[in-house]
PDB file of C-alpha atoms in Angstrom:
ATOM      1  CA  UNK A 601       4.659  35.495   1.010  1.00 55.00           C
ATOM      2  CA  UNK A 602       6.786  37.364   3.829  1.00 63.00           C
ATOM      3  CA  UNK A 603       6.492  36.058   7.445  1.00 67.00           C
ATOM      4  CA  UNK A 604       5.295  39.929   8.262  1.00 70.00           C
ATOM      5  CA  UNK A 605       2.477  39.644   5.344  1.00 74.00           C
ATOM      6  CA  UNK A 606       1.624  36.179   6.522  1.00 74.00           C
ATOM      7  CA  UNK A 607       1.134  37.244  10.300  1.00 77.00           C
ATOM      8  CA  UNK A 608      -0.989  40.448   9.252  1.00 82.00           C
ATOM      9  CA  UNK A 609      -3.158  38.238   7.304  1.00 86.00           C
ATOM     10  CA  UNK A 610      -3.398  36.084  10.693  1.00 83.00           C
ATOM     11  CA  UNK A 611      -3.766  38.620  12.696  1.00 88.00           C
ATOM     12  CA  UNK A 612      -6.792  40.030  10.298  1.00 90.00           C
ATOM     13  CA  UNK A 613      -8.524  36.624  10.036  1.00 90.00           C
ATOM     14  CA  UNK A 614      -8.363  36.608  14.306  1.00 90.00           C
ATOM     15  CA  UNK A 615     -10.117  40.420  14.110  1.00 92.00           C
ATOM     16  CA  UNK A 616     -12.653  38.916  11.685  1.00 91.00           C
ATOM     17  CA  UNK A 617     -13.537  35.571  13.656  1.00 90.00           C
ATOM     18  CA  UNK A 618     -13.829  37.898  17.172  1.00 92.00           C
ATOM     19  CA  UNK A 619     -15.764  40.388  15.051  1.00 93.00           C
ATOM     20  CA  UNK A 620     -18.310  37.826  13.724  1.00 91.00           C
ATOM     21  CA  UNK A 621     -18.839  36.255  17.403  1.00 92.00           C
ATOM     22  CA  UNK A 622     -15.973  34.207  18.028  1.00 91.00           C
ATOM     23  CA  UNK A 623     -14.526  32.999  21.095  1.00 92.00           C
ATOM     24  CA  UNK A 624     -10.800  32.924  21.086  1.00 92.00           C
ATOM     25  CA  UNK A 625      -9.502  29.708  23.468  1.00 91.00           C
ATOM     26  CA  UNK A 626      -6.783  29.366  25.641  1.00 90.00           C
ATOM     27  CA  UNK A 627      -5.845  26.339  23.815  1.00 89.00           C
ATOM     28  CA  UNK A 628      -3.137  26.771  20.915  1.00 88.00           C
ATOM     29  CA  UNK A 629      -2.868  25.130  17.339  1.00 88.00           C
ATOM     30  CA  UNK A 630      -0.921  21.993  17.703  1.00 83.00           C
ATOM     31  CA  UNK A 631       0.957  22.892  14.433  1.00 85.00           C
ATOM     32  CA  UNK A 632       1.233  26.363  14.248  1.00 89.00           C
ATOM     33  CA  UNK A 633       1.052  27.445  17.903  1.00 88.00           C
ATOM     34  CA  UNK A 634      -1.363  30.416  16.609  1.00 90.00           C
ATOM     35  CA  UNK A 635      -4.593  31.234  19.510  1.00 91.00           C
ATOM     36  CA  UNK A 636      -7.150  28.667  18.454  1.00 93.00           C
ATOM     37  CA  UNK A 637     -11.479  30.001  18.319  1.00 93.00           C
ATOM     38  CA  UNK A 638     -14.419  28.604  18.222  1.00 92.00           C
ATOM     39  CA  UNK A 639     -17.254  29.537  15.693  1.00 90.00           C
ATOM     40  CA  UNK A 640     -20.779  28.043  16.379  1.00 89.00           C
ATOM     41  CA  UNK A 641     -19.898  23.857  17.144  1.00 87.00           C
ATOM     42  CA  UNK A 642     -16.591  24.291  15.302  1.00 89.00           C
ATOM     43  CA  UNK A 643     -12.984  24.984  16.867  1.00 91.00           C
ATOM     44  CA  UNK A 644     -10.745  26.711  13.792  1.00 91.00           C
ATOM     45  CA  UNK A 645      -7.115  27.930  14.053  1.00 90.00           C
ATOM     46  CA  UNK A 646      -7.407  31.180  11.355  1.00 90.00           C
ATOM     47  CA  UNK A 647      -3.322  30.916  10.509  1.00 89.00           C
ATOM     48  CA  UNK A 648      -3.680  27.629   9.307  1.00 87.00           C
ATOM     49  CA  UNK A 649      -7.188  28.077   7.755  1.00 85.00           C
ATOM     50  CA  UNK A 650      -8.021  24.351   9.391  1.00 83.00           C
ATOM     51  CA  UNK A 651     -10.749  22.668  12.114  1.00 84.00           C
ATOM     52  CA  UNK A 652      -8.770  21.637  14.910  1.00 82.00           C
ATOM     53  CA  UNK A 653     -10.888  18.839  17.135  1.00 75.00           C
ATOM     54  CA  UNK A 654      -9.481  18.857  20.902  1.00 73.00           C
ATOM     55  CA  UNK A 655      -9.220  15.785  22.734  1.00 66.00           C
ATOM     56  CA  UNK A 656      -9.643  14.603  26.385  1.00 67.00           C
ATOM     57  CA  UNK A 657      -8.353  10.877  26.121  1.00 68.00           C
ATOM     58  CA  UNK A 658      -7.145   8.699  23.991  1.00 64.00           C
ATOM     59  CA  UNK A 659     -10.625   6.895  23.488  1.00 64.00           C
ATOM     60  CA  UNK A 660     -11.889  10.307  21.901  1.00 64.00           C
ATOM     61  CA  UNK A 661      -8.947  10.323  19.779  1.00 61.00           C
ATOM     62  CA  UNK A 662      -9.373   6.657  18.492  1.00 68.00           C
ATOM     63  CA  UNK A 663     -13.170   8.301  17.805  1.00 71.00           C
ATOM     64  CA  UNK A 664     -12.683  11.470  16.068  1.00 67.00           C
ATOM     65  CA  UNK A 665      -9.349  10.129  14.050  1.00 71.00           C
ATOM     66  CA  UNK A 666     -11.819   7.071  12.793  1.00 74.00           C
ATOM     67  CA  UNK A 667     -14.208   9.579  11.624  1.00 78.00           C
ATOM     68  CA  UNK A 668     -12.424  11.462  10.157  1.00 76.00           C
ATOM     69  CA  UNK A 669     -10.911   8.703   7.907  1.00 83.00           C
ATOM     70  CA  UNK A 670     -14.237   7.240   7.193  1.00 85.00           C
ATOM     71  CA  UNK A 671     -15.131  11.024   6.265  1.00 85.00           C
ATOM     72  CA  UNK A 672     -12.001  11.518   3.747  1.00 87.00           C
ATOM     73  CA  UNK A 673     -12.976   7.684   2.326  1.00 91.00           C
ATOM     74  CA  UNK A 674     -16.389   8.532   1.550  1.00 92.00           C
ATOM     75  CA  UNK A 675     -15.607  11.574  -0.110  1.00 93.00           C
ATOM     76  CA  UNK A 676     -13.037   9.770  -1.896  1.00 95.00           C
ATOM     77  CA  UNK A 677     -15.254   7.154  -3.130  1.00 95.00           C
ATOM     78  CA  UNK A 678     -18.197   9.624  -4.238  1.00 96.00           C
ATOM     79  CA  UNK A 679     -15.369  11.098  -6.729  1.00 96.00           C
ATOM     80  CA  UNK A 680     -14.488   7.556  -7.981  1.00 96.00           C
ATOM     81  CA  UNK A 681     -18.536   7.107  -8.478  1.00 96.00           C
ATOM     82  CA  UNK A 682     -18.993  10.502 -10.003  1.00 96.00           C
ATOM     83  CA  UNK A 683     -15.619   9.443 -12.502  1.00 96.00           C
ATOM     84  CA  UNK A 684     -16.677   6.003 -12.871  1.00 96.00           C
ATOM     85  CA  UNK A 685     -20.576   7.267 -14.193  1.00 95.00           C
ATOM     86  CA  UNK A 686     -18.507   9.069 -16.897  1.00 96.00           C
ATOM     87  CA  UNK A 687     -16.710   6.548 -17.751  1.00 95.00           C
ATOM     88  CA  UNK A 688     -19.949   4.201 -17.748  1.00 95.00           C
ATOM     89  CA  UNK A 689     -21.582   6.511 -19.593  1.00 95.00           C
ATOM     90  CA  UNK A 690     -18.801   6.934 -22.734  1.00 96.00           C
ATOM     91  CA  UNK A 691     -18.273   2.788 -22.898  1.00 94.00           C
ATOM     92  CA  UNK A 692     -19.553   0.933 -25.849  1.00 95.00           C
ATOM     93  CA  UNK A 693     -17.416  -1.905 -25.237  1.00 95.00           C
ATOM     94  CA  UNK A 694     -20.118  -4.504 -22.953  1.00 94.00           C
ATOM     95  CA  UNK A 695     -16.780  -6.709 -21.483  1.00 95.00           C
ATOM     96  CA  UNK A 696     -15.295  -2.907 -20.240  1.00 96.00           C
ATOM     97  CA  UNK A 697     -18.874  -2.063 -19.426  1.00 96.00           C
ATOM     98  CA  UNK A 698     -19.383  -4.951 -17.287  1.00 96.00           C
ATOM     99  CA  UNK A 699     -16.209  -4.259 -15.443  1.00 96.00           C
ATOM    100  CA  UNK A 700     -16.845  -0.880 -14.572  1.00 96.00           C
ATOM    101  CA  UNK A 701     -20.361  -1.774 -13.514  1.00 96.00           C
ATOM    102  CA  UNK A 702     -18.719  -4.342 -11.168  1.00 97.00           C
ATOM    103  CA  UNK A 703     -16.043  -1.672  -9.882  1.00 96.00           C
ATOM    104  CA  UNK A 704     -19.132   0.816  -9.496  1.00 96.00           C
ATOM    105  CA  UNK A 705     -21.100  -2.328  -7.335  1.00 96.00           C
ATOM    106  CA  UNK A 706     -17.946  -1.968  -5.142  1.00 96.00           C
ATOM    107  CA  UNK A 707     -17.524   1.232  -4.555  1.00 96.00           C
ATOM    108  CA  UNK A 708     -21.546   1.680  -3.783  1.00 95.00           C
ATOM    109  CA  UNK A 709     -21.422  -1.034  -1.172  1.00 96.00           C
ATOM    110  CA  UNK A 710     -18.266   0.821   0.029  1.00 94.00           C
ATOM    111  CA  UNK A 711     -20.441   3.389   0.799  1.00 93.00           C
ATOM    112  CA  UNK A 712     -23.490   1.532   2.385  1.00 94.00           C
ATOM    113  CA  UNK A 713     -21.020  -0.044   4.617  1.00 92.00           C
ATOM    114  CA  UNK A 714     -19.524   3.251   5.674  1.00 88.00           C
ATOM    115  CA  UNK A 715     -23.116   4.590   5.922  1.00 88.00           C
ATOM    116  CA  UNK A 716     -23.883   1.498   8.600  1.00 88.00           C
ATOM    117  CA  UNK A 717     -20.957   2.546  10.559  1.00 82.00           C
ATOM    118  CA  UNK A 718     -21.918   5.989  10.883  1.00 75.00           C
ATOM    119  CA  UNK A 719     -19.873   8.538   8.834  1.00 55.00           C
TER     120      UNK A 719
END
């Protein structure tokens, strides 16, 4: 895509967001540099299509960067479960079986553990 096509499709998300009730922010993307808005509870940057979460110290950052790995782990984990259930599902073999109903244990207490923390 052409840097001009690329900043017209920007530009056109930016119209959209102010159109649907968007504030734009005086605060720019970290990676692109692009005007940053916020929609509802949520602060987007429309070139990179992305949430952006802005920080006050470096105790907030510790915070949101923590839940946001805890957030990418569980998700990660709930494919692995949803994979693993297949797999349990095809398996005649009770020593495989076994195994992935032990893996499965894992992965659910995983979970429950990230659950307790708060993610």
């Amino acid at each position: 895509m052409s840097k001009k096509n690329e900043n017209s499709e920007s530009i056109s998300r930016m119209v959209d967001l102010l159109r649907s009730g968007a504030v734009m922010l005086r605060e720019a993307c970290p990676v692109c540099h692009s005007p940053l808005f916020k929609v509802r509870d949520e602060i987007i940057c429309p070139k990179c299509q992305k949430r952006v979460v802005i920080v006050q110290r470096d105790e907030e950052a510790s915070k949101v960067l923590e839940e946001s790995v805890l957030s990418t782990l569980k998700g990660t984990l709930v494919v692995k479960v949803q994979a693993l259930e297949k797999e349990i599902a095809k398996e005649k073999d009770p020593d495989k079986l076994y195994e992935l109903l032990r893996i499965l244990v894992a992965f659910l207490e995983a979970l429950e553990r990230i659950k307790r923390i708060g993610a």
